[in-house]
mmCIF file of C-alpha atoms in Angstrom:
data_model
loop_
_atom_site.group_PDB
_atom_site.id
_atom_site.type_symbol
_atom_site.label_atom_id
_atom_site.label_comp_id
_atom_site.label_asym_id
_atom_site.label_seq_id
_atom_site.Cartn_x
_atom_site.Cartn_y
_atom_site.Cartn_z
ATOM 1 C CA GLY Z 1 -5.356 62.525 34.850
ATOM 2 C CA ALA Z 2 -8.903 62.713 36.101
ATOM 3 C CA GLY Z 3 -10.283 59.033 34.568
ATOM 4 C CA VAL Z 4 -9.193 56.072 33.173
ATOM 5 C CA SER Z 5 -7.259 56.504 30.137
ATOM 6 C CA GLN Z 6 -6.431 53.831 27.368
ATOM 7 C CA SER Z 7 -4.280 53.862 24.527
ATOM 8 C CA PRO Z 8 -4.366 53.049 21.652
ATOM 9 C CA ARG Z 9 -7.711 54.282 20.750
ATOM 10 C CA TYR Z 10 -7.986 52.369 17.559
ATOM 11 C CA LYS Z 11 -5.996 49.324 16.471
ATOM 12 C CA VAL Z 12 -6.321 47.058 13.320
ATOM 13 C CA ALA Z 13 -4.215 43.722 13.341
ATOM 14 C CA LYS Z 14 -3.275 41.335 10.621
ATOM 15 C CA ARG Z 15 -4.867 37.751 11.856
ATOM 16 C CA GLY Z 16 -2.122 36.040 13.351
ATOM 17 C CA GLN Z 17 -0.457 39.046 14.967
ATOM 18 C CA ASP Z 18 0.286 40.107 18.185
ATOM 19 C CA VAL Z 19 -1.538 43.239 20.095
ATOM 20 C CA ALA Z 20 -0.712 44.970 23.565
ATOM 21 C CA LEU Z 21 -3.450 47.509 25.042
ATOM 22 C CA ARG Z 22 -2.783 49.824 27.969
ATOM 23 C CA CYS Z 23 -4.867 50.875 30.811
ATOM 24 C CA ASP Z 24 -4.449 53.920 33.075
ATOM 25 C CA PRO Z 25 -6.475 53.765 36.143
ATOM 26 C CA ILE Z 26 -7.542 56.806 38.301
ATOM 27 C CA SER Z 27 -4.895 57.394 40.620
ATOM 28 C CA GLY Z 28 -5.066 55.338 44.201
ATOM 29 C CA HIS Z 29 -7.655 52.683 42.459
ATOM 30 C CA VAL Z 30 -6.578 49.655 43.341
ATOM 31 C CA SER Z 31 -9.125 47.717 41.591
ATOM 32 C CA LEU Z 32 -8.121 47.192 37.773
ATOM 33 C CA PHE Z 33 -10.637 45.079 35.715
ATOM 34 C CA TRP Z 34 -10.553 44.559 31.739
ATOM 35 C CA TYR Z 35 -13.866 43.845 29.813
ATOM 36 C CA GLN Z 36 -14.828 42.770 25.977
ATOM 37 C CA GLN Z 37 -17.873 44.572 24.417
ATOM 38 C CA ALA Z 38 -18.739 42.859 21.146
ATOM 39 C CA LEU Z 39 -21.045 44.868 18.872
ATOM 40 C CA GLY Z 40 -24.700 45.137 20.036
ATOM 41 C CA GLN Z 41 -23.370 43.557 23.518
ATOM 42 C CA GLY Z 42 -22.881 44.387 26.985
ATOM 43 C CA PRO Z 43 -19.247 44.502 28.172
ATOM 44 C CA GLU Z 44 -18.106 40.605 29.606
ATOM 45 C CA PHE Z 45 -15.921 40.476 31.872
ATOM 46 C CA LEU Z 46 -12.194 39.131 31.149
ATOM 47 C CA THR Z 47 -10.337 39.813 34.272
ATOM 48 C CA TYR Z 48 -9.515 41.679 37.355
ATOM 49 C CA PHE Z 49 -6.211 42.995 39.790
ATOM 50 C CA GLN Z 50 -6.190 44.010 42.838
ATOM 51 C CA ASN Z 51 -3.220 46.079 43.053
ATOM 52 C CA GLU Z 52 -0.626 43.560 41.360
ATOM 53 C CA ALA Z 53 -2.175 40.729 41.849
ATOM 54 C CA GLN Z 54 -4.714 38.933 39.251
ATOM 55 C CA LEU Z 55 -7.181 37.389 41.473
ATOM 56 C CA ASP Z 56 -9.869 36.756 38.610
ATOM 57 C CA LYS Z 57 -9.148 35.451 35.135
ATOM 58 C CA SER Z 58 -12.239 33.503 34.679
ATOM 59 C CA GLY Z 59 -13.177 35.535 31.763
ATOM 60 C CA LEU Z 60 -10.267 35.610 29.451
ATOM 61 C CA PRO Z 61 -11.487 33.345 26.713
ATOM 62 C CA SER Z 62 -8.347 31.383 25.485
ATOM 63 C CA ASP Z 63 -4.660 30.918 26.572
ATOM 64 C CA ARG Z 64 -3.954 33.636 23.906
ATOM 65 C CA PHE Z 65 -5.108 36.470 26.044
ATOM 66 C CA PHE Z 66 -2.516 37.289 28.851
ATOM 67 C CA ALA Z 67 -2.916 40.609 31.587
ATOM 68 C CA GLU Z 68 -0.835 41.597 33.662
ATOM 69 C CA ARG Z 69 -0.184 45.065 36.255
ATOM 70 C CA PRO Z 70 3.377 44.534 37.767
ATOM 71 C CA GLU Z 71 3.295 47.408 39.860
ATOM 72 C CA GLY Z 72 -0.026 48.273 40.586
ATOM 73 C CA SER Z 73 -1.295 51.189 38.471
ATOM 74 C CA VAL Z 74 -0.898 50.610 34.625
ATOM 75 C CA SER Z 75 -2.223 47.174 33.316
ATOM 76 C CA THR Z 76 -1.587 46.081 29.649
ATOM 77 C CA LEU Z 77 -3.610 43.252 27.956
ATOM 78 C CA LYS Z 78 -2.195 41.465 25.577
ATOM 79 C CA ILE Z 79 -3.483 38.929 23.075
ATOM 80 C CA GLN Z 80 -1.552 36.726 21.064
ATOM 81 C CA ARG Z 81 -1.884 35.566 17.238
ATOM 82 C CA THR Z 82 -4.886 37.718 16.640
ATOM 83 C CA GLN Z 83 -8.524 35.928 15.444
ATOM 84 C CA GLN Z 84 -10.919 37.733 13.727
ATOM 85 C CA GLU Z 85 -13.431 36.855 16.827
ATOM 86 C CA ASP Z 86 -11.614 38.831 18.994
ATOM 87 C CA SER Z 87 -12.576 42.312 17.056
ATOM 88 C CA ALA Z 88 -14.397 43.791 19.795
ATOM 89 C CA VAL Z 89 -13.846 46.811 22.106
ATOM 90 C CA TYR Z 90 -11.830 46.265 25.027
ATOM 91 C CA LEU Z 91 -12.782 48.252 27.889
ATOM 92 C CA CYS Z 92 -10.646 49.163 31.420
ATOM 93 C CA ALA Z 93 -12.290 49.907 34.621
ATOM 94 C CA SER Z 94 -10.801 51.008 38.461
ATOM 95 C CA SER Z 95 -12.711 51.240 41.502
ATOM 96 C CA LEU Z 96 -11.744 52.194 44.782
ATOM 97 C CA ALA Z 97 -11.780 49.539 47.116
ATOM 98 C CA GLY Z 98 -12.262 49.383 50.847
ATOM 99 C CA THR Z 99 -14.890 52.391 50.940
ATOM 100 C CA PRO Z 100 -19.030 52.184 50.295
ATOM 101 C CA LYS Z 101 -17.908 52.941 46.776
ATOM 102 C CA VAL Z 102 -16.235 49.743 46.184
ATOM 103 C CA TYR Z 103 -18.741 48.929 43.654
ATOM 104 C CA GLU Z 104 -18.886 51.943 41.552
ATOM 105 C CA GLN Z 105 -16.153 51.112 38.666
ATOM 106 C CA TYR Z 106 -15.297 54.065 36.428
ATOM 107 C CA PHE Z 107 -14.399 53.154 32.457
ATOM 108 C CA GLY Z 108 -11.940 54.193 29.974
ATOM 109 C CA PRO Z 109 -13.052 54.817 26.882
ATOM 110 C CA GLY Z 110 -11.847 51.466 25.388
ATOM 111 C CA THR Z 111 -9.542 50.596 22.340
ATOM 112 C CA ARG Z 112 -11.336 49.155 19.416
ATOM 113 C CA LEU Z 113 -9.676 46.207 17.828
ATOM 114 C CA THR Z 114 -10.162 45.372 14.557
ATOM 115 C CA VAL Z 115 -8.421 42.009 13.388
ATOM 116 C CA THR Z 116 -8.347 41.812 9.855
ATOM 117 C CA ASP D 1 -27.337 32.154 30.008
ATOM 118 C CA GLN D 2 -28.008 36.263 30.835
ATOM 119 C CA GLN D 3 -27.911 36.495 34.469
ATOM 120 C CA VAL D 4 -29.510 40.324 33.626
ATOM 121 C CA LYS D 5 -31.906 41.557 30.849
ATOM 122 C CA GLN D 6 -32.765 44.361 29.114
ATOM 123 C CA ASN D 7 -35.356 43.413 27.129
ATOM 124 C CA SER D 8 -36.126 46.633 25.152
ATOM 125 C CA PRO D 9 -33.359 47.103 22.896
ATOM 126 C CA SER D 10 -34.590 50.730 22.054
ATOM 127 C CA LEU D 11 -36.878 53.048 23.213
ATOM 128 C CA SER D 12 -38.174 56.816 22.029
ATOM 129 C CA VAL D 13 -39.401 59.478 24.284
ATOM 130 C CA GLN D 14 -40.751 63.024 23.477
ATOM 131 C CA GLU D 15 -38.802 65.631 25.312
ATOM 132 C CA GLY D 16 -39.845 66.959 28.794
ATOM 133 C CA ARG D 17 -41.813 63.877 29.291
ATOM 134 C CA ILE D 18 -40.485 60.336 31.320
ATOM 135 C CA SER D 19 -38.171 57.656 30.506
ATOM 136 C CA ILE D 20 -38.636 54.169 32.071
ATOM 137 C CA LEU D 21 -35.710 51.467 31.265
ATOM 138 C CA ASN D 22 -36.424 48.320 32.707
ATOM 139 C CA CYS D 23 -33.987 45.778 33.842
ATOM 140 C CA ASP D 24 -34.262 42.044 35.024
ATOM 141 C CA TYR D 25 -31.962 39.590 36.712
ATOM 142 C CA THR D 26 -31.937 35.943 37.828
ATOM 143 C CA ASN D 27 -29.212 35.726 40.039
ATOM 144 C CA SER D 28 -30.327 36.248 43.656
ATOM 145 C CA MET D 29 -26.987 36.912 44.882
ATOM 146 C CA PHE D 30 -26.786 40.079 43.416
ATOM 147 C CA ASP D 31 -26.909 42.645 46.165
ATOM 148 C CA TYR D 32 -25.871 45.919 44.244
ATOM 149 C CA PHE D 33 -27.368 47.296 41.003
ATOM 150 C CA LEU D 34 -25.686 50.076 38.984
ATOM 151 C CA TRP D 35 -26.997 52.077 35.557
ATOM 152 C CA TYR D 36 -24.396 53.265 33.049
ATOM 153 C CA LYS D 37 -25.101 55.592 30.076
ATOM 154 C CA LYS D 38 -22.788 55.154 26.807
ATOM 155 C CA TYR D 39 -22.203 57.565 24.239
ATOM 156 C CA PRO D 40 -20.871 56.263 21.077
ATOM 157 C CA ALA D 41 -17.046 56.003 20.679
ATOM 158 C CA GLU D 42 -16.680 56.417 25.049
ATOM 159 C CA GLY D 43 -16.510 54.208 27.849
ATOM 160 C CA PRO D 44 -19.487 53.714 29.824
ATOM 161 C CA THR D 45 -20.481 56.454 32.552
ATOM 162 C CA PHE D 46 -21.564 55.675 35.706
ATOM 163 C CA LEU D 47 -24.938 57.424 36.900
ATOM 164 C CA ILE D 48 -26.629 55.893 39.775
ATOM 165 C CA SER D 49 -26.807 52.701 41.759
ATOM 166 C CA ILE D 50 -28.721 50.846 44.522
ATOM 167 C CA SER D 51 -27.883 49.060 47.132
ATOM 168 C CA SER D 52 -30.419 45.515 47.252
ATOM 169 C CA ILE D 53 -31.276 46.718 50.929
ATOM 170 C CA LYS D 54 -32.661 49.955 49.202
ATOM 171 C CA ASP D 55 -35.873 50.182 46.947
ATOM 172 C CA LYS D 56 -35.603 53.317 45.713
ATOM 173 C CA ASN D 57 -32.389 55.783 45.427
ATOM 174 C CA GLU D 58 -33.017 59.299 43.836
ATOM 175 C CA ASP D 59 -30.423 61.608 42.083
ATOM 176 C CA GLY D 60 -31.775 64.968 40.439
ATOM 177 C CA ARG D 61 -33.578 64.036 37.467
ATOM 178 C CA PHE D 62 -32.895 59.990 37.752
ATOM 179 C CA THR D 63 -34.449 57.552 40.299
ATOM 180 C CA VAL D 64 -33.488 53.562 40.122
ATOM 181 C CA PHE D 65 -36.243 51.206 41.517
ATOM 182 C CA LEU D 66 -35.819 48.097 43.005
ATOM 183 C CA ASN D 67 -38.084 45.061 43.743
ATOM 184 C CA LYS D 68 -36.111 42.158 44.804
ATOM 185 C CA SER D 69 -39.014 39.935 44.894
ATOM 186 C CA ALA D 70 -39.695 40.801 41.118
ATOM 187 C CA LYS D 71 -36.114 40.621 40.729
ATOM 188 C CA HIS D 72 -36.598 43.741 38.730
ATOM 189 C CA LEU D 73 -35.330 47.437 38.395
ATOM 190 C CA SER D 74 -35.724 50.516 36.492
ATOM 191 C CA LEU D 75 -34.385 53.791 35.991
ATOM 192 C CA HIS D 76 -36.815 56.936 35.631
ATOM 193 C CA ILE D 77 -35.631 60.196 34.047
ATOM 194 C CA VAL D 78 -37.709 63.101 34.361
ATOM 195 C CA PRO D 79 -37.856 65.405 32.573
ATOM 196 C CA SER D 80 -36.094 63.468 29.817
ATOM 197 C CA GLN D 81 -33.701 65.887 27.675
ATOM 198 C CA PRO D 82 -32.127 65.518 24.288
ATOM 199 C CA GLY D 83 -28.796 64.890 25.744
ATOM 200 C CA ASP D 84 -29.944 61.720 27.548
ATOM 201 C CA SER D 85 -30.262 59.883 24.205
ATOM 202 C CA ALA D 86 -27.518 57.274 24.742
ATOM 203 C CA VAL D 87 -27.443 53.498 25.600
ATOM 204 C CA TYR D 88 -28.034 52.665 28.823
ATOM 205 C CA PHE D 89 -27.107 49.587 30.462
ATOM 206 C CA CYS D 90 -28.198 47.763 33.819
ATOM 207 C CA ALA D 91 -25.236 46.148 35.907
ATOM 208 C CA ALA D 92 -25.302 43.962 38.932
ATOM 209 C CA ASN D 93 -22.677 42.677 41.290
ATOM 210 C CA ARG D 94 -22.243 40.901 44.636
ATOM 211 C CA ASN D 95 -19.852 40.160 47.444
ATOM 212 C CA SER D 96 -19.546 43.460 48.677
ATOM 213 C CA GLY D 97 -18.054 44.767 45.033
ATOM 214 C CA ASN D 98 -14.909 44.328 43.829
ATOM 215 C CA THR D 99 -16.578 41.447 41.845
ATOM 216 C CA PRO D 100 -16.892 41.553 38.169
ATOM 217 C CA LEU D 101 -19.994 43.859 36.872
ATOM 218 C CA VAL D 102 -22.749 41.706 35.234
ATOM 219 C CA PHE D 103 -24.059 43.522 32.010
ATOM 220 C CA GLY D 104 -27.435 43.275 30.059
ATOM 221 C CA LYS D 105 -27.036 44.279 26.730
ATOM 222 C CA GLY D 106 -27.852 47.714 26.973
ATOM 223 C CA THR D 107 -31.380 50.073 25.961
ATOM 224 C CA ARG D 108 -30.869 52.770 22.926
ATOM 225 C CA LEU D 109 -32.957 55.943 24.502
ATOM 226 C CA SER D 110 -33.747 58.461 21.747
ATOM 227 C CA VAL D 111 -35.147 61.830 23.543
ATOM 228 C CA ILE D 112 -37.097 63.836 20.529
ATOM 229 C CA ALA D 113 -36.776 67.256 20.881
#
């Protein structure tokens, strides 16, 4: 595909339920980022992969959040035992490392998670 | 502590006029700055960027100005068009990229026909 894709686009979960959010980055992009965007706020960093290596997970808000990218392409963000404060849009972005355009991150449409 | 600040939550501009969106930052380690545009129910779309070694970058109707001493950047859109109506996010990163972007809270631009 031409851009970053994410699925599902919308997810409603009952409090305590586990969810899994998927990201397909742009083909060839080795860097992959997850961000969380609360209503009225800018995106905030969660975690970062270079290929399959998770290089930074300092933004994950609790140990209920877990991300993986086992083959260096598709990534999954998993949230266990969801809480109401997890309600947000989860954005995935990818970028092309090793070029001057490494700074430019390209975003998917996001997954809007609502925890009831 | 907000490292990237967009102090104007909203801005209304007449079609054909100039739109100026402002952004301030506090972290002097930032060396690359980006503007993203976001429509409802879509992800942010990269618009324009500037390296800290420059003070201006222009792309069509969009120009970004950087004042490092003031830790301030601005996005100018000339002429403004109704399709420019969106939320604009300022973002910054450091250490040669491959680091998380730090975003401001965004400014909602409305271009009135």
